[in-house]
Coordinates of C-alpha atoms in Angstrom, one line a residue:
Chain A
M1 CA -93.9 -71.8 362.1
D2 CA -91.3 -69.2 362.9
L3 CA -90.6 -66.2 360.7
M4 CA -87.3 -67.5 359.3
T5 CA -89.0 -70.7 358.0
M6 CA -91.7 -68.6 356.4
I7 CA -89.2 -66.4 354.7
L8 CA -87.2 -69.3 353.4
K9 CA -90.3 -71.1 352.1
M10 CA -91.6 -68.0 350.4
G11 CA -88.1 -67.3 349.1
E12 CA -88.3 -70.6 347.3
G13 CA -91.2 -69.2 345.3
L14 CA -89.3 -66.0 344.5
G15 CA -87.4 -67.8 341.7
K16 CA -90.8 -68.4 340.0
T17 CA -91.9 -64.9 340.6
C18 CA -88.7 -63.7 338.9
A19 CA -89.3 -66.2 336.1
I20 CA -92.8 -64.7 335.4
F21 CA -91.3 -61.2 335.6
F22 CA -88.3 -61.6 333.3
L23 CA -90.1 -63.9 330.8
T24 CA -93.0 -61.5 330.5
L25 CA -90.6 -58.6 329.8
L26 CA -88.6 -60.7 327.4
F27 CA -91.7 -61.5 325.3
S28 CA -94.0 -58.5 325.8
L29 CA -91.4 -55.7 325.1
P30 CA -90.8 -56.8 321.5
L31 CA -94.4 -58.0 321.0
G32 CA -95.7 -54.6 322.2
M33 CA -93.6 -53.0 319.4
I34 CA -95.1 -55.2 316.8
V35 CA -98.6 -54.5 318.1
A36 CA -97.9 -50.7 318.2
L37 CA -96.8 -50.8 314.6
L38 CA -99.8 -52.9 313.5
R39 CA -102.1 -50.5 315.3
G40 CA -100.4 -47.6 313.5
S41 CA -100.7 -49.5 310.1
K42 CA -102.2 -47.6 307.2
N43 CA -104.3 -50.7 306.5
K44 CA -107.7 -49.9 308.1
I45 CA -108.6 -53.5 308.8
V46 CA -105.2 -54.3 310.4
S47 CA -105.3 -51.2 312.6
S48 CA -108.9 -51.7 313.8
V49 CA -108.5 -55.4 314.5
T50 CA -105.4 -54.6 316.5
R51 CA -107.2 -51.8 318.3
F52 CA -110.0 -54.2 319.2
F53 CA -107.6 -56.7 320.7
I54 CA -105.9 -54.0 322.7
S55 CA -109.2 -52.9 324.0
V56 CA -110.2 -56.4 325.0
L57 CA -106.8 -57.0 326.8
R58 CA -107.0 -53.7 328.6
G59 CA -110.7 -53.9 329.3
T60 CA -110.8 -57.3 331.0
P61 CA -109.0 -58.3 334.2
L62 CA -105.6 -59.9 333.9
M63 CA -106.9 -62.5 336.4
L64 CA -109.6 -63.5 334.0
Q65 CA -107.1 -63.7 331.2
L66 CA -104.9 -65.9 333.3
I67 CA -107.7 -68.3 334.0
A68 CA -108.8 -68.3 330.4
V69 CA -105.3 -69.1 329.1
T70 CA -104.6 -71.8 331.7
Y71 CA -108.0 -73.6 331.8
G72 CA -109.6 -72.5 328.6
P73 CA -108.0 -75.2 326.5
Y74 CA -109.5 -77.8 328.9
Y75 CA -113.0 -76.5 328.9
L76 CA -113.1 -75.7 325.2
F77 CA -111.1 -78.6 323.6
H78 CA -110.8 -81.0 326.5
L79 CA -107.0 -80.7 326.4
S80 CA -105.3 -81.5 329.6
V81 CA -104.1 -78.5 331.7
S82 CA -100.4 -78.1 331.1
R83 CA -98.2 -79.5 333.9
N84 CA -95.9 -76.6 333.9
K85 CA -98.2 -73.7 334.7
L86 CA -95.4 -71.2 333.9
I87 CA -96.2 -71.6 330.2
P88 CA -99.9 -70.4 330.3
V89 CA -99.0 -67.8 333.0
V90 CA -96.3 -66.3 330.9
I91 CA -98.4 -66.4 327.8
A92 CA -101.2 -64.5 329.5
F93 CA -98.9 -62.0 331.1
A94 CA -96.9 -61.4 327.9
I95 CA -100.0 -60.8 325.8
N96 CA -101.6 -58.5 328.4
Y97 CA -98.5 -56.5 328.9
A98 CA -97.8 -56.3 325.2
A99 CA -101.1 -54.4 324.9
Y100 CA -100.1 -51.9 327.5
F101 CA -96.6 -51.5 326.1
A102 CA -98.0 -51.1 322.7
E103 CA -100.0 -48.0 323.8
I104 CA -96.9 -46.6 325.5
Y105 CA -94.8 -47.1 322.4
R106 CA -97.6 -45.5 320.3
S107 CA -97.8 -42.4 322.5
G108 CA -94.0 -42.1 322.3
I109 CA -94.0 -42.5 318.5
D110 CA -96.9 -40.0 318.1
S111 CA -95.1 -37.4 320.3
M112 CA -92.2 -37.2 317.8
P113 CA -92.1 -34.0 315.9
V114 CA -92.8 -34.4 312.2
G115 CA -89.7 -32.4 311.5
Q116 CA -87.5 -35.4 312.5
Y117 CA -89.2 -37.6 309.8
E118 CA -88.9 -34.8 307.2
A119 CA -85.2 -34.1 307.9
A120 CA -84.5 -37.9 307.6
E121 CA -86.6 -38.1 304.4
V122 CA -84.8 -35.2 302.7
L123 CA -81.4 -36.7 303.7
G124 CA -82.5 -39.9 301.9
Y125 CA -82.9 -42.3 304.9
S126 CA -85.2 -45.2 304.1
K127 CA -88.3 -45.7 306.2
A128 CA -86.6 -48.5 308.2
Q129 CA -83.5 -46.5 308.8
T130 CA -85.5 -43.5 309.9
F131 CA -87.4 -45.5 312.4
I132 CA -84.5 -47.5 313.8
K133 CA -81.8 -44.8 313.8
I134 CA -83.7 -41.5 314.3
I135 CA -87.1 -42.2 315.8
L136 CA -86.7 -45.2 318.1
P137 CA -83.8 -44.0 320.2
Q138 CA -85.7 -40.8 320.9
V139 CA -89.0 -42.6 321.6
I140 CA -87.3 -44.9 324.1
R141 CA -85.9 -41.9 326.0
R142 CA -89.3 -40.3 326.1
I143 CA -91.3 -43.3 327.2
L144 CA -88.9 -44.5 329.9
P145 CA -90.8 -43.0 332.8
S146 CA -94.1 -44.6 331.7
M147 CA -92.3 -47.9 331.2
T148 CA -91.0 -47.7 334.7
N149 CA -94.5 -47.3 335.9
E150 CA -95.7 -50.4 334.0
I151 CA -92.8 -52.5 335.0
V152 CA -93.4 -51.7 338.7
T153 CA -97.0 -52.8 338.2
L154 CA -95.8 -56.0 336.6
V155 CA -93.7 -56.9 339.7
K156 CA -96.9 -56.7 341.8
D157 CA -99.1 -58.3 339.2
T158 CA -97.0 -61.5 339.3
S159 CA -98.9 -62.2 342.5
M160 CA -101.9 -62.8 340.4
A161 CA -100.5 -66.2 339.3
F162 CA -102.0 -67.5 342.6
T163 CA -105.4 -67.6 340.8
V164 CA -104.1 -70.6 338.8
S165 CA -102.2 -72.0 341.7
Y166 CA -98.8 -71.4 340.2
Q167 CA -96.3 -71.8 343.1
E168 CA -94.7 -68.4 343.0
M169 CA -93.9 -66.5 346.1
F170 CA -97.3 -65.0 346.9
T171 CA -99.2 -68.3 346.3
I172 CA -96.9 -70.0 348.8
G173 CA -97.4 -67.1 351.2
K174 CA -101.2 -67.4 350.9
Q175 CA -101.0 -71.1 351.6
I176 CA -98.9 -70.6 354.7
A177 CA -101.2 -67.8 355.8
N178 CA -104.2 -70.2 355.5
S179 CA -102.6 -73.2 357.2
Q180 CA -101.0 -71.2 360.0
T181 CA -103.9 -68.7 360.3
S182 CA -101.3 -66.0 360.3
F183 CA -101.0 -62.6 358.7
T184 CA -97.2 -62.6 358.8
P185 CA -96.8 -64.1 355.3
F186 CA -98.6 -61.1 353.8
I187 CA -96.2 -58.8 355.5
V188 CA -93.2 -60.8 354.3
A189 CA -94.7 -60.7 350.7
G190 CA -95.1 -57.0 351.0
V191 CA -91.5 -56.5 352.0
F192 CA -90.4 -58.8 349.1
Y193 CA -92.3 -56.8 346.6
Y194 CA -91.1 -53.5 348.0
I195 CA -87.5 -54.5 347.8
F196 CA -88.0 -55.9 344.2
N197 CA -89.5 -52.6 343.1
A198 CA -86.8 -50.6 344.8
I199 CA -84.3 -52.5 342.6
V200 CA -86.5 -51.9 339.6
G201 CA -86.7 -48.2 340.4
F202 CA -83.0 -48.0 340.9
V203 CA -82.2 -49.7 337.6
M204 CA -84.7 -47.7 335.6
G205 CA -83.5 -44.5 337.2
R206 CA -80.0 -45.3 336.0
A207 CA -81.3 -46.1 332.6
E208 CA -83.1 -42.8 332.4
K209 CA -80.0 -40.9 333.5
K210 CA -77.9 -42.8 330.9
M211 CA -80.4 -41.9 328.1
S212 CA -80.6 -38.3 329.1
Y213 CA -77.1 -37.5 327.7
Y214 CA -78.5 -35.3 325.1
D215 CA -80.8 -33.1 327.3
M216 CA -79.7 -30.0 328.9
Chain B
M1 CA -79.0 -26.4 281.9
S2 CA -81.3 -25.8 284.8
I3 CA -80.5 -27.5 288.0
L4 CA -84.2 -27.2 289.0
S5 CA -87.1 -26.5 286.9
M6 CA -90.7 -26.5 288.1
T7 CA -93.4 -26.1 285.4
N8 CA -97.1 -25.4 285.7
I9 CA -97.1 -26.6 289.3
E10 CA -100.5 -26.9 291.0
K11 CA -101.1 -27.8 294.6
S12 CA -104.2 -27.8 296.7
F13 CA -104.9 -28.7 300.3
G14 CA -108.5 -29.8 300.2
N15 CA -110.4 -26.9 298.6
L16 CA -107.6 -24.4 299.2
Q17 CA -105.4 -24.0 296.1
V18 CA -102.0 -22.9 297.4
L19 CA -100.0 -23.1 294.2
K20 CA -101.5 -21.9 291.0
D21 CA -99.7 -22.7 287.8
I22 CA -96.2 -21.9 289.2
S23 CA -93.3 -22.1 286.8
F24 CA -89.7 -21.1 287.5
S25 CA -86.3 -22.6 287.1
V26 CA -82.9 -22.2 288.8
E27 CA -79.6 -22.1 286.9
E28 CA -76.3 -23.4 288.2
G29 CA -74.7 -20.9 290.6
E30 CA -77.8 -18.8 290.9
V31 CA -79.1 -17.5 294.2
V32 CA -82.9 -17.1 294.1
S33 CA -84.8 -15.6 297.0
I34 CA -88.6 -16.1 297.3
I35 CA -90.4 -13.4 299.2
G36 CA -94.0 -12.8 299.9
P37 CA -96.6 -12.6 302.7
S38 CA -97.4 -15.5 305.0
G39 CA -99.7 -18.0 303.3
S40 CA -98.6 -17.0 299.8
G41 CA -97.3 -20.6 299.1
K42 CA -93.5 -19.9 299.4
S43 CA -92.8 -22.7 301.8
T44 CA -95.2 -25.1 300.1
L45 CA -93.3 -24.5 296.9
L46 CA -90.1 -25.5 298.6
R47 CA -91.7 -28.5 300.2
C48 CA -93.0 -29.6 296.8
A49 CA -89.5 -29.1 295.3
T50 CA -88.1 -31.4 298.0
F51 CA -90.9 -34.0 297.7
L52 CA -92.2 -33.3 301.3
E53 CA -95.5 -32.5 299.6
T54 CA -96.7 -34.1 296.4
I55 CA -97.9 -31.8 293.6
D56 CA -101.3 -32.3 292.0
S57 CA -100.1 -31.5 288.5
G58 CA -97.1 -30.0 286.8
V59 CA -93.5 -31.2 286.1
I60 CA -90.6 -31.0 288.5
A61 CA -87.2 -31.7 287.0
Y62 CA -83.6 -31.8 288.3
D63 CA -80.8 -31.5 285.8
D64 CA -83.5 -31.7 283.1
N65 CA -84.5 -35.2 284.3
P66 CA -88.2 -35.2 285.1
V67 CA -89.2 -36.3 288.6
T68 CA -92.9 -36.1 287.7
T69 CA -94.7 -36.9 284.5
M70 CA -98.3 -36.1 283.6
V71 CA -100.3 -39.2 282.6
G72 CA -103.6 -37.8 281.5
D73 CA -104.5 -35.4 284.3
K74 CA -102.7 -37.5 286.9
C75 CA -99.2 -36.6 288.2
V76 CA -96.9 -39.6 288.5
Y77 CA -93.7 -39.5 290.5
A78 CA -90.6 -41.4 289.5
K79 CA -89.7 -44.5 291.4
N80 CA -86.2 -43.5 292.2
L81 CA -87.0 -40.5 294.3
N82 CA -83.9 -41.1 296.5
D83 CA -81.6 -40.6 293.5
F84 CA -83.2 -37.2 293.0
R85 CA -82.9 -36.4 296.7
R86 CA -79.1 -36.5 296.3
C87 CA -79.4 -33.4 294.1
F88 CA -80.6 -31.1 296.9
G89 CA -80.3 -30.3 300.5
L90 CA -82.9 -28.5 302.7
V91 CA -82.4 -26.3 305.7
F92 CA -85.5 -26.0 307.9
Q93 CA -86.8 -23.1 309.8
N94 CA -86.5 -25.0 313.1
F95 CA -83.3 -26.8 312.2
N96 CA -84.6 -30.4 312.7
L97 CA -81.2 -31.6 313.9
F98 CA -81.2 -35.1 315.4
P99 CA -81.0 -34.4 319.1
H100 CA -79.5 -37.7 320.1
Y101 CA -76.6 -37.4 317.7
T102 CA -73.6 -35.2 318.2
V103 CA -72.9 -32.4 315.7
L104 CA -70.4 -34.6 313.9
K105 CA -72.7 -37.6 313.8
N106 CA -75.6 -35.4 312.5
M107 CA -73.4 -34.5 309.6
M108 CA -71.7 -37.9 309.0
D109 CA -74.6 -40.3 309.4
A110 CA -76.4 -39.7 306.1
P111 CA -73.3 -39.7 303.9
V112 CA -72.1 -42.9 305.5
S113 CA -75.4 -44.8 306.0
V114 CA -77.4 -43.5 303.1
L115 CA -74.7 -42.9 300.5
G116 CA -72.5 -45.8 301.8
R117 CA -69.4 -43.6 301.7
D118 CA -66.2 -44.3 303.6
K119 CA -66.4 -43.2 307.2
E120 CA -62.9 -41.7 307.6
E121 CA -63.2 -39.9 304.4
V122 CA -66.6 -38.4 305.3
K123 CA -65.2 -37.5 308.8
A124 CA -62.3 -35.6 307.3
E125 CA -64.7 -33.6 305.0
C126 CA -67.1 -32.9 307.8
M127 CA -64.3 -31.6 310.1
E128 CA -63.2 -29.4 307.3
L129 CA -66.7 -28.0 306.9
L130 CA -67.0 -27.4 310.6
K131 CA -63.7 -25.7 310.6
K132 CA -64.9 -23.4 307.9
M133 CA -67.9 -22.5 310.1
G134 CA -65.7 -22.0 313.1
L135 CA -67.5 -24.9 314.8
E136 CA -64.8 -27.5 314.9
D137 CA -64.6 -27.4 318.7
R138 CA -68.3 -28.2 318.9
A139 CA -68.0 -31.4 316.8
D140 CA -68.8 -33.6 319.9
A141 CA -71.5 -31.4 321.3
Y142 CA -75.1 -32.3 321.2
P143 CA -77.5 -29.9 319.5
C144 CA -79.1 -28.8 322.8
Q145 CA -75.8 -27.5 323.9
L146 CA -75.6 -25.1 321.0
S147 CA -77.2 -21.7 320.5
G148 CA -79.9 -21.4 317.9
G149 CA -77.5 -19.7 315.4
Q150 CA -75.0 -22.5 315.9
Q151 CA -77.7 -25.1 315.5
Q152 CA -78.8 -23.6 312.2
R153 CA -75.2 -23.4 311.0
V154 CA -74.9 -27.1 311.9
S155 CA -78.0 -27.9 309.9
I156 CA -76.5 -26.1 306.9
V157 CA -73.3 -28.1 307.1
R158 CA -75.3 -31.3 307.6
A159 CA -77.0 -30.5 304.3
L160 CA -73.7 -29.6 302.7
A161 CA -72.1 -32.9 303.8
M162 CA -74.3 -34.6 301.3
K163 CA -72.7 -32.5 298.5
P164 CA -76.0 -31.3 297.0
Q165 CA -76.1 -29.4 293.7
I166 CA -78.7 -27.1 295.1
L167 CA -79.5 -26.0 298.6
F168 CA -83.0 -24.9 299.7
F169 CA -83.6 -22.7 302.8
D170 CA -87.1 -22.5 304.3
E171 CA -87.1 -19.3 306.4
P172 CA -83.7 -20.2 307.9
T173 CA -83.6 -17.3 310.3
S174 CA -87.3 -17.1 311.4
A175 CA -86.7 -19.0 314.6
L176 CA -83.7 -16.9 315.6
D177 CA -83.4 -13.6 317.4
P178 CA -81.8 -10.7 315.4
E179 CA -78.4 -11.2 316.9
L180 CA -78.2 -14.9 315.9
T181 CA -79.8 -14.1 312.5
G182 CA -76.6 -12.3 311.5
E183 CA -74.3 -15.3 311.9
V184 CA -76.6 -17.5 309.8
L185 CA -77.0 -14.9 307.0
K186 CA -73.2 -14.5 306.9
V187 CA -72.8 -18.2 306.2
I188 CA -75.4 -18.1 303.4
K189 CA -73.6 -15.1 302.0
E190 CA -70.3 -17.0 302.0
L191 CA -71.9 -19.9 300.2
A192 CA -73.3 -17.5 297.6
E193 CA -69.8 -16.1 297.1
E194 CA -68.6 -19.7 296.5
N195 CA -71.3 -20.0 293.8
M196 CA -73.5 -22.4 295.6
T197 CA -76.8 -22.7 293.9
M198 CA -79.5 -21.7 296.4
V199 CA -83.2 -21.0 296.8
I200 CA -84.0 -19.1 299.9
V201 CA -87.5 -18.4 301.2
T202 CA -87.0 -15.5 303.6
H203 CA -88.5 -12.5 305.3
E204 CA -85.1 -10.8 305.5
M205 CA -85.6 -8.3 302.7
Q206 CA -82.3 -6.5 302.9
F207 CA -80.5 -9.7 302.9
A208 CA -82.5 -11.0 299.9
R209 CA -81.7 -7.9 298.1
A210 CA -78.0 -8.1 298.8
V211 CA -77.4 -11.8 298.2
S212 CA -79.8 -12.8 295.4
D213 CA -79.3 -12.9 291.7
R214 CA -83.0 -13.0 291.3
V215 CA -86.0 -12.4 293.5
I216 CA -89.4 -14.0 293.2
F217 CA -92.4 -12.3 294.8
M218 CA -95.3 -14.6 295.5
D219 CA -98.8 -13.8 296.7
G220 CA -101.9 -16.0 296.8
G221 CA -100.2 -19.0 295.3
L222 CA -99.0 -17.0 292.2
I223 CA -95.7 -15.6 291.2
V224 CA -96.6 -12.0 291.0
E225 CA -93.2 -10.7 289.9
Q226 CA -89.7 -12.0 289.4
G227 CA -86.4 -10.4 288.4
D228 CA -83.3 -8.6 289.4
P229 CA -83.4 -7.7 293.1
E230 CA -82.5 -4.0 292.4
K231 CA -85.5 -3.8 290.1
V232 CA -88.0 -5.6 292.4
F233 CA -86.8 -3.9 295.6
G234 CA -85.7 -0.6 294.0
N235 CA -88.4 0.4 291.5
T236 CA -91.0 -2.2 291.0
E237 CA -94.0 -1.1 288.9
N238 CA -96.2 -3.8 290.4
E239 CA -98.7 -2.4 292.8
R240 CA -98.9 -5.6 294.9
T241 CA -95.1 -5.8 295.3
K242 CA -95.0 -2.1 296.2
Q243 CA -97.7 -2.6 298.8
F244 CA -95.9 -5.6 300.3
L245 CA -92.5 -4.0 300.4
S246 CA -93.8 -0.8 301.9
N247 CA -94.5 -2.7 305.1
Y248 CA -90.8 -3.4 305.5
N249 CA -89.8 0.2 305.1
R250 CA -91.8 1.6 307.9

């Protein structure tokens, strides 16, 4: 198999890689905020249950979680494994990343000076207004660098979908490598990921610049 | 009618009692300065008056409407605290401007989104206030682009934009160097001349003496002495006041 054929075959899987990536962000970004708010809840039971789930999701391999979500229903309830593996893959990724994003959001929220809350309170802002208008915009600005870090990791983590044989780019590459006894597909995969992350880095850099309008 | 009255206020942080049976009131148009050593409870008193801290017992009232009532030995706050918040404005030591909003937006946002007032009308008023402060050309600047003195003046006009009946200042110049202190004190003085009702916690003794109608000296959570500034600063008979003020005349 020549290089061009390999690239084209793996390129076909790139759409699925992108699907994991964008769908994971779509669900985990808002879910992470909900988790962060639950974790910060004044209700002790809510916050400790949330904290426990975060610790499980961060303390066990994503690979294991992928397998659990994809095949768990079959082993536990004898339900058939879903045809479209994208669904369990995205569920596992979204939940896992929500746990990480939640911690990033929390660190951002905790880093806000109490004076911002107090100024808003004295001016009569409601709790929701204070969070949405005053706190959140500043939090987003502060956490953007850590978010970039996490999103770059997500790009590379999509390759983990090979454990459940979801036909994304890396899975196809691995199959080609096996059948052709060739190392080239891995190099192609590496280049794909590198370019993908270069784009991510560029976009996030622009976002950071755009958000920094109020710094010196 | 008192704009603010605080009666028998008690406040503890854990075992430390920071306000001990404090009572005082502020009449319309009056400028009251609160002086005293660090840890004497001055700032806590302001924070209690503005509901940033809750009191353990006592009665706070604005315009003779009680904010707190004593039920047995428990202090219960009114439900409509936001209605009471419209009575006052607070200027913080470290400004607490919203860094992601321009000067104008810092001023306009609360009147528009909290009070629900007309945007154009509020904008016109805010521009007028900025003009008075000589800051109209900074309306579109962000707080970080301003000097400390300018930031504090913006935070004063932000409070004024809500049209409060009484304005509290919590050590408004403590974060500023002497040169910038002057421009902020000048603004407060101008407000005093316009009969704005104000309570100022400050370490600027000469300023307090010049601008106040009444001075309150606090120490150890108690009001040690209060009265005419000339009397307190000029010839107090209170030993503790004398001792405190002598440190400023070195």
